[in-house]
């Protein structure tokens, strides 16, 4: 069967399942918001425990990273992500998930060559870019003073 690219594009468009964009957007908004609400509750808890604002913020970040890594290890974060979509990409929890997931996937290849090497498969470029960008930004600030 020989079809033109235009006919192929039309066939793909005809057979493709329509994306429920409104449903996906609402779910992402609600679940992402709920993750942020949980973060705020954790922050309030650390503040109530006597930590000052800065220390409570640090403790909250550590708690969210820990919970995200734990839920990824228990395969709960992935189930939530299938349901909530982009709502689980709230930066700190999504980043922790991006580090832990490859580590779990490649643990059968060994500790060093599997888990440790693959752990930063997704997050590595983000860390490298962030470090490089901050160094460049620091040099620019130093030169402008």
PDB file of C-alpha atoms in Angstrom:
ATOM      1  CA  UNK A   1       0.000   0.000   0.000  1.00  0.00           C
ATOM      2  CA  UNK A   2       1.498   3.292  -1.092  1.00  0.00           C
ATOM      3  CA  UNK A   3       0.062   6.457   0.489  1.00  0.00           C
ATOM      4  CA  UNK A   4       1.213  10.048   0.434  1.00  0.00           C
ATOM      5  CA  UNK A   5       2.397  11.873   3.554  1.00  0.00           C
ATOM      6  CA  UNK A   6      -0.768  13.981   3.441  1.00  0.00           C
ATOM      7  CA  UNK A   7      -2.975  10.875   3.357  1.00  0.00           C
ATOM      8  CA  UNK A   8      -0.943   9.335   6.171  1.00  0.00           C
ATOM      9  CA  UNK A   9      -1.326  12.478   8.326  1.00  0.00           C
ATOM     10  CA  UNK A  10      -5.070  12.437   7.692  1.00  0.00           C
ATOM     11  CA  UNK A  11      -5.253   8.731   8.633  1.00  0.00           C
ATOM     12  CA  UNK A  12      -3.294   9.346  11.861  1.00  0.00           C
ATOM     13  CA  UNK A  13      -5.536  12.281  12.761  1.00  0.00           C
ATOM     14  CA  UNK A  14      -8.634  10.188  12.096  1.00  0.00           C
ATOM     15  CA  UNK A  15      -7.460   7.204  14.174  1.00  0.00           C
ATOM     16  CA  UNK A  16      -5.848   9.120  17.044  1.00  0.00           C
ATOM     17  CA  UNK A  17      -7.643   9.165  20.367  1.00  0.00           C
ATOM     18  CA  UNK A  18      -8.695  12.661  21.376  1.00  0.00           C
ATOM     19  CA  UNK A  19      -6.924  13.971  24.452  1.00  0.00           C
ATOM     20  CA  UNK A  20      -9.235  15.072  27.268  1.00  0.00           C
ATOM     21  CA  UNK A  21      -7.344  18.342  27.717  1.00  0.00           C
ATOM     22  CA  UNK A  22      -9.861  19.999  30.043  1.00  0.00           C
ATOM     23  CA  UNK A  23      -9.995  16.954  32.343  1.00  0.00           C
ATOM     24  CA  UNK A  24      -6.181  16.649  32.332  1.00  0.00           C
ATOM     25  CA  UNK A  25      -5.732  20.353  33.083  1.00  0.00           C
ATOM     26  CA  UNK A  26      -8.191  20.287  35.980  1.00  0.00           C
ATOM     27  CA  UNK A  27      -6.608  17.136  37.447  1.00  0.00           C
ATOM     28  CA  UNK A  28      -3.112  18.610  37.156  1.00  0.00           C
ATOM     29  CA  UNK A  29      -4.265  21.817  38.837  1.00  0.00           C
ATOM     30  CA  UNK A  30      -6.096  20.056  41.669  1.00  0.00           C
ATOM     31  CA  UNK A  31      -3.442  17.421  42.408  1.00  0.00           C
ATOM     32  CA  UNK A  32      -0.577  19.911  42.101  1.00  0.00           C
ATOM     33  CA  UNK A  33      -2.474  22.219  44.428  1.00  0.00           C
ATOM     34  CA  UNK A  34      -3.071  19.401  46.915  1.00  0.00           C
ATOM     35  CA  UNK A  35       0.657  18.593  46.934  1.00  0.00           C
ATOM     36  CA  UNK A  36       1.308  22.263  47.712  1.00  0.00           C
ATOM     37  CA  UNK A  37      -1.338  22.194  50.469  1.00  0.00           C
ATOM     38  CA  UNK A  38       0.402  19.168  51.997  1.00  0.00           C
ATOM     39  CA  UNK A  39       3.661  21.107  51.825  1.00  0.00           C
ATOM     40  CA  UNK A  40       2.045  24.041  53.605  1.00  0.00           C
ATOM     41  CA  UNK A  41       0.658  21.734  56.300  1.00  0.00           C
ATOM     42  CA  UNK A  42       4.110  20.245  56.809  1.00  0.00           C
ATOM     43  CA  UNK A  43       5.580  23.767  57.032  1.00  0.00           C
ATOM     44  CA  UNK A  44       2.965  24.728  59.621  1.00  0.00           C
ATOM     45  CA  UNK A  45       3.785  21.563  61.555  1.00  0.00           C
ATOM     46  CA  UNK A  46       7.497  22.317  61.630  1.00  0.00           C
ATOM     47  CA  UNK A  47       6.744  25.909  62.654  1.00  0.00           C
ATOM     48  CA  UNK A  48       4.489  24.650  65.458  1.00  0.00           C
ATOM     49  CA  UNK A  49       7.319  22.380  66.589  1.00  0.00           C
ATOM     50  CA  UNK A  50       9.349  25.512  67.335  1.00  0.00           C
ATOM     51  CA  UNK A  51      11.463  25.945  64.213  1.00  0.00           C
ATOM     52  CA  UNK A  52      11.948  29.476  62.900  1.00  0.00           C
ATOM     53  CA  UNK A  53      10.708  30.362  59.408  1.00  0.00           C
ATOM     54  CA  UNK A  54      13.932  29.519  57.551  1.00  0.00           C
ATOM     55  CA  UNK A  55      14.567  26.242  59.392  1.00  0.00           C
ATOM     56  CA  UNK A  56      10.927  25.203  58.991  1.00  0.00           C
ATOM     57  CA  UNK A  57      11.223  25.826  55.239  1.00  0.00           C
ATOM     58  CA  UNK A  58      14.356  23.693  55.042  1.00  0.00           C
ATOM     59  CA  UNK A  59      12.752  20.920  57.095  1.00  0.00           C
ATOM     60  CA  UNK A  60       9.670  21.065  54.852  1.00  0.00           C
ATOM     61  CA  UNK A  61      11.789  20.686  51.711  1.00  0.00           C
ATOM     62  CA  UNK A  62      13.633  17.720  53.221  1.00  0.00           C
ATOM     63  CA  UNK A  63      10.341  16.145  54.307  1.00  0.00           C
ATOM     64  CA  UNK A  64       8.790  16.557  50.849  1.00  0.00           C
ATOM     65  CA  UNK A  65      11.860  15.048  49.155  1.00  0.00           C
ATOM     66  CA  UNK A  66      11.824  12.135  51.601  1.00  0.00           C
ATOM     67  CA  UNK A  67       8.099  11.500  51.127  1.00  0.00           C
ATOM     68  CA  UNK A  68       8.395  11.721  47.346  1.00  0.00           C
ATOM     69  CA  UNK A  69      11.312   9.271  47.318  1.00  0.00           C
ATOM     70  CA  UNK A  70       9.454   6.938  49.689  1.00  0.00           C
ATOM     71  CA  UNK A  71       6.252   7.042  47.635  1.00  0.00           C
ATOM     72  CA  UNK A  72       8.277   6.460  44.447  1.00  0.00           C
ATOM     73  CA  UNK A  73       9.921   3.427  46.032  1.00  0.00           C
ATOM     74  CA  UNK A  74       6.506   2.083  47.054  1.00  0.00           C
ATOM     75  CA  UNK A  75       5.200   2.723  43.496  1.00  0.00           C
ATOM     76  CA  UNK A  76       2.552   5.095  44.862  1.00  0.00           C
ATOM     77  CA  UNK A  77       3.963   8.222  43.214  1.00  0.00           C
ATOM     78  CA  UNK A  78       3.807   6.615  39.761  1.00  0.00           C
ATOM     79  CA  UNK A  79       0.189   5.591  40.306  1.00  0.00           C
ATOM     80  CA  UNK A  80      -0.640   9.137  41.329  1.00  0.00           C
ATOM     81  CA  UNK A  81       1.231  10.488  38.285  1.00  0.00           C
ATOM     82  CA  UNK A  82      -0.779   8.263  35.933  1.00  0.00           C
ATOM     83  CA  UNK A  83      -3.948   9.763  37.375  1.00  0.00           C
ATOM     84  CA  UNK A  84      -2.819  13.362  37.936  1.00  0.00           C
ATOM     85  CA  UNK A  85      -0.444  13.829  35.019  1.00  0.00           C
ATOM     86  CA  UNK A  86       1.501  17.068  35.147  1.00  0.00           C
ATOM     87  CA  UNK A  87       0.162  17.877  38.613  1.00  0.00           C
ATOM     88  CA  UNK A  88       2.846  15.651  40.108  1.00  0.00           C
ATOM     89  CA  UNK A  89       5.598  17.741  38.551  1.00  0.00           C
ATOM     90  CA  UNK A  90       5.505  20.202  41.433  1.00  0.00           C
ATOM     91  CA  UNK A  91       9.227  21.011  41.394  1.00  0.00           C
ATOM     92  CA  UNK A  92      10.618  19.485  44.570  1.00  0.00           C
ATOM     93  CA  UNK A  93       8.538  16.295  44.590  1.00  0.00           C
ATOM     94  CA  UNK A  94       8.864  15.800  40.839  1.00  0.00           C
ATOM     95  CA  UNK A  95      12.626  16.263  41.067  1.00  0.00           C
ATOM     96  CA  UNK A  96      12.922  13.690  43.851  1.00  0.00           C
ATOM     97  CA  UNK A  97      10.819  11.282  41.778  1.00  0.00           C
ATOM     98  CA  UNK A  98      13.081  11.907  38.756  1.00  0.00           C
ATOM     99  CA  UNK A  99      16.138  10.913  40.805  1.00  0.00           C
ATOM    100  CA  UNK A 100      14.668   7.861  42.535  1.00  0.00           C
ATOM    101  CA  UNK A 101      12.827   6.290  39.567  1.00  0.00           C
ATOM    102  CA  UNK A 102      15.921   5.539  37.417  1.00  0.00           C
ATOM    103  CA  UNK A 103      17.768   4.301  40.499  1.00  0.00           C
ATOM    104  CA  UNK A 104      14.994   1.777  41.116  1.00  0.00           C
ATOM    105  CA  UNK A 105      14.754   0.806  37.452  1.00  0.00           C
ATOM    106  CA  UNK A 106      18.483   0.045  37.147  1.00  0.00           C
ATOM    107  CA  UNK A 107      19.177  -1.519  40.574  1.00  0.00           C
ATOM    108  CA  UNK A 108      19.464  -4.966  38.964  1.00  0.00           C
ATOM    109  CA  UNK A 109      22.595  -3.774  37.121  1.00  0.00           C
ATOM    110  CA  UNK A 110      24.439  -3.328  40.407  1.00  0.00           C
ATOM    111  CA  UNK A 111      24.971  -0.597  42.940  1.00  0.00           C
ATOM    112  CA  UNK A 112      27.659   1.423  41.122  1.00  0.00           C
ATOM    113  CA  UNK A 113      27.067   0.721  37.427  1.00  0.00           C
ATOM    114  CA  UNK A 114      23.310   0.520  37.774  1.00  0.00           C
ATOM    115  CA  UNK A 115      21.706   2.431  40.574  1.00  0.00           C
ATOM    116  CA  UNK A 116      24.382   5.046  41.319  1.00  0.00           C
ATOM    117  CA  UNK A 117      25.211   5.727  37.662  1.00  0.00           C
ATOM    118  CA  UNK A 118      21.618   5.918  36.453  1.00  0.00           C
ATOM    119  CA  UNK A 119      20.228   7.829  39.433  1.00  0.00           C
ATOM    120  CA  UNK A 120      20.987  11.173  37.810  1.00  0.00           C
ATOM    121  CA  UNK A 121      19.958  10.160  34.296  1.00  0.00           C
ATOM    122  CA  UNK A 122      17.123  12.692  34.238  1.00  0.00           C
ATOM    123  CA  UNK A 123      18.118  14.960  37.102  1.00  0.00           C
ATOM    124  CA  UNK A 124      21.814  15.140  36.177  1.00  0.00           C
ATOM    125  CA  UNK A 125      21.458  17.643  33.348  1.00  0.00           C
ATOM    126  CA  UNK A 126      19.290  19.836  35.580  1.00  0.00           C
ATOM    127  CA  UNK A 127      21.918  19.771  38.330  1.00  0.00           C
ATOM    128  CA  UNK A 128      24.758  20.464  35.880  1.00  0.00           C
ATOM    129  CA  UNK A 129      22.872  23.326  34.225  1.00  0.00           C
ATOM    130  CA  UNK A 130      21.900  24.822  37.581  1.00  0.00           C
ATOM    131  CA  UNK A 131      25.463  24.643  38.870  1.00  0.00           C
ATOM    132  CA  UNK A 132      26.936  26.066  35.664  1.00  0.00           C
ATOM    133  CA  UNK A 133      24.326  28.823  35.433  1.00  0.00           C
ATOM    134  CA  UNK A 134      24.897  29.834  39.059  1.00  0.00           C
ATOM    135  CA  UNK A 135      28.675  29.928  38.538  1.00  0.00           C
ATOM    136  CA  UNK A 136      28.293  32.110  35.435  1.00  0.00           C
ATOM    137  CA  UNK A 137      25.807  34.342  37.245  1.00  0.00           C
ATOM    138  CA  UNK A 138      28.244  34.670  40.169  1.00  0.00           C
ATOM    139  CA  UNK A 139      31.113  35.651  37.869  1.00  0.00           C
ATOM    140  CA  UNK A 140      28.934  38.254  36.138  1.00  0.00           C
ATOM    141  CA  UNK A 141      27.893  39.721  39.490  1.00  0.00           C
ATOM    142  CA  UNK A 142      31.511  39.771  40.642  1.00  0.00           C
ATOM    143  CA  UNK A 143      32.619  41.570  37.467  1.00  0.00           C
ATOM    144  CA  UNK A 144      29.830  44.166  37.763  1.00  0.00           C
ATOM    145  CA  UNK A 145      30.828  45.164  41.308  1.00  0.00           C
TER     146      UNK A 145
END
